[in-house]
């Protein structure tokens, strides 16, 4: 029996069907599958060894801080074009993510903050399970730098909310408290 289909996501030249926001088991499997496609397996031994060394030498906080800086540096190299509305920002981010094979994002205005859902990101698959607690810092830095370049105030901060669940990472962009 087929599940409800909400939208078609395009990743590279492949199309996949994603169910509506409840993320049924079928969509979890598909997004997990596509997140594994987002990196060259030839890099896997190096990235996993690097991740292991990082985890053994640095604290989780130090690693998350380092990964935020990596994300900022990436955003400087992959700048977004000027955007005049949130749908244009979401589209521009997805164009960069597609180019990198780094999944898809949805951005929702909650009034007091922006909710950012990043699905099918290959980072944990590429760097290994021990990177789970800190690898989200890359995306925090990436989104933070992009929003700042688009004119956001320094008091607004991107932070991961909730736990990574192999399907997606969720972030909030709001006033730092």
Coordinates of C-alpha atoms in Angstrom, one line a residue:
X1 CA 0.0 0.0 0.0
X2 CA 1.4 3.4 -0.9
X3 CA 1.8 6.2 1.6
X4 CA 0.6 9.7 1.1
X5 CA 2.9 11.8 -1.1
X6 CA 3.4 15.4 -0.2
X7 CA 6.0 16.6 -2.6
X8 CA 8.7 15.6 -4.9
X9 CA 12.3 16.4 -3.8
X10 CA 15.0 16.6 -6.5
X11 CA 18.5 15.5 -5.4
X12 CA 20.9 15.7 -8.2
X13 CA 19.2 14.0 -11.2
X14 CA 17.3 11.6 -8.9
X15 CA 13.7 12.2 -7.8
X16 CA 12.3 10.7 -4.6
X17 CA 8.9 10.9 -3.1
X18 CA 8.7 12.3 0.5
X19 CA 5.6 11.7 2.5
X20 CA 4.0 14.6 4.3
X21 CA 5.4 16.0 7.6
X22 CA 4.6 12.9 9.6
X23 CA 7.7 11.2 7.9
X24 CA 6.4 7.7 7.6
X25 CA 8.7 4.7 7.7
X26 CA 9.0 4.7 3.9
X27 CA 10.2 8.3 3.8
X28 CA 12.7 7.6 6.7
X29 CA 14.2 4.8 4.6
X30 CA 14.3 6.9 1.4
X31 CA 15.9 9.9 3.1
X32 CA 18.4 7.6 4.9
X33 CA 19.3 6.0 1.5
X34 CA 19.7 9.4 -0.2
X35 CA 21.8 10.8 2.7
X36 CA 24.3 8.0 2.0
X37 CA 24.6 9.1 -1.6
X38 CA 25.7 12.6 -0.7
X39 CA 29.5 11.8 -0.4
X40 CA 32.1 10.0 -2.3
X41 CA 32.9 6.7 -0.6
X42 CA 36.5 7.1 -1.5
X43 CA 36.6 9.8 1.2
X44 CA 35.0 7.6 3.8
X45 CA 38.1 6.0 5.5
X46 CA 39.8 9.4 5.7
X47 CA 36.7 11.2 7.1
X48 CA 36.0 8.5 9.6
X49 CA 39.6 8.4 10.8
X50 CA 39.6 12.2 11.0
X51 CA 36.4 12.1 13.0
X52 CA 37.8 9.5 15.4
X53 CA 40.9 11.6 16.0
X54 CA 38.9 14.7 16.5
X55 CA 36.7 12.9 19.1
X56 CA 39.7 11.6 20.9
X57 CA 41.6 14.9 21.0
X58 CA 38.9 17.6 21.5
X59 CA 35.8 18.0 23.7
X60 CA 32.3 17.9 22.2
X61 CA 32.1 21.7 22.8
X62 CA 35.5 22.3 21.1
X63 CA 34.4 20.1 18.2
X64 CA 31.1 21.8 17.8
X65 CA 32.8 25.2 17.8
X66 CA 35.4 24.1 15.3
X67 CA 32.6 22.7 13.0
X68 CA 30.7 26.0 13.2
X69 CA 33.8 27.8 12.0
X70 CA 34.1 25.2 9.1
X71 CA 30.4 26.0 8.3
X72 CA 31.1 29.7 8.2
X73 CA 34.1 29.2 5.9
X74 CA 31.9 27.1 3.6
X75 CA 29.2 29.7 3.5
X76 CA 31.8 32.3 2.5
X77 CA 32.8 30.1 -0.5
X78 CA 29.2 29.2 -1.4
X79 CA 27.5 32.5 -1.0
X80 CA 23.8 32.9 -1.5
X81 CA 22.5 35.4 -4.0
X82 CA 20.5 38.4 -2.7
X83 CA 17.0 37.2 -1.6
X84 CA 14.0 39.4 -0.9
X85 CA 11.7 36.8 0.8
X86 CA 11.9 33.6 2.8
X87 CA 10.9 31.3 -0.1
X88 CA 13.8 32.8 -2.1
X89 CA 16.2 32.1 0.7
X90 CA 15.0 28.5 1.0
X91 CA 15.3 28.0 -2.8
X92 CA 18.8 29.5 -2.8
X93 CA 19.9 27.3 0.1
X94 CA 18.5 24.2 -1.6
X95 CA 20.4 25.1 -4.8
X96 CA 23.7 25.2 -2.9
X97 CA 22.9 22.0 -1.0
X98 CA 21.9 20.2 -4.3
X99 CA 25.3 21.3 -5.8
X100 CA 27.0 19.7 -2.8
X101 CA 24.7 16.7 -2.6
X102 CA 24.0 17.6 1.0
X103 CA 20.2 17.0 1.1
X104 CA 17.3 19.4 1.3
X105 CA 16.1 22.1 3.6
X106 CA 12.8 23.7 4.5
X107 CA 12.6 27.0 6.3
X108 CA 9.4 28.0 8.2
X109 CA 8.7 31.4 9.8
X110 CA 7.2 30.8 13.3
X111 CA 6.9 34.5 14.0
X112 CA 9.4 34.6 16.9
X113 CA 11.9 32.5 15.1
X114 CA 12.7 30.5 11.9
X115 CA 12.5 26.7 12.0
X116 CA 15.1 25.1 9.7
X117 CA 14.7 21.4 8.9
X118 CA 17.6 19.8 7.0
X119 CA 16.9 16.3 5.6
X120 CA 19.1 13.7 4.0
X121 CA 22.4 15.3 5.1
X122 CA 25.3 12.9 4.5
X123 CA 27.6 14.2 7.3
X124 CA 27.1 11.4 9.9
X125 CA 27.3 8.7 7.2
X126 CA 30.5 10.3 5.9
X127 CA 32.2 11.0 9.2
X128 CA 30.9 8.1 11.3
X129 CA 28.5 7.7 14.3
X130 CA 30.9 9.3 16.7
X131 CA 30.4 12.6 14.9
X132 CA 26.7 12.7 15.8
X133 CA 27.0 15.1 18.8
X134 CA 29.1 17.8 17.1
X135 CA 28.8 17.5 13.3
X136 CA 25.6 19.6 13.3
X137 CA 27.9 22.6 14.1
X138 CA 28.8 22.6 10.4
X139 CA 25.2 23.4 9.5
X140 CA 24.8 25.9 12.3
X141 CA 27.8 27.8 11.0
X142 CA 26.7 27.5 7.4
X143 CA 23.1 28.8 8.1
X144 CA 24.4 31.5 10.5
X145 CA 26.8 32.9 8.0
X146 CA 24.2 32.8 5.2
X147 CA 21.6 34.7 7.3
X148 CA 24.2 37.2 8.4
X149 CA 25.3 37.8 4.8
X150 CA 21.6 38.4 4.0
X151 CA 21.4 41.1 6.6
X152 CA 20.5 39.4 9.9
X153 CA 21.6 41.0 13.1
X154 CA 24.4 39.5 15.2
X155 CA 21.9 38.9 18.1
X156 CA 20.1 36.3 16.0
X157 CA 21.7 32.8 16.3
X158 CA 21.2 29.4 14.6
X159 CA 21.2 26.5 17.1
X160 CA 20.4 22.9 16.6
X161 CA 17.3 21.8 18.5
X162 CA 16.5 18.3 19.4
X163 CA 18.6 15.2 18.7
X164 CA 19.8 14.0 15.3
X165 CA 17.6 11.1 14.3
X166 CA 19.1 9.8 11.0
X167 CA 16.3 11.5 9.1
X168 CA 16.9 15.2 9.7
X169 CA 18.5 17.8 11.8
X170 CA 16.4 20.7 13.1
X171 CA 17.6 24.2 13.8
X172 CA 16.1 27.4 15.2
X173 CA 17.2 30.9 14.1
X174 CA 16.2 33.3 16.9
X175 CA 17.4 35.9 19.4
X176 CA 20.2 34.5 21.6
X177 CA 19.2 34.3 25.2

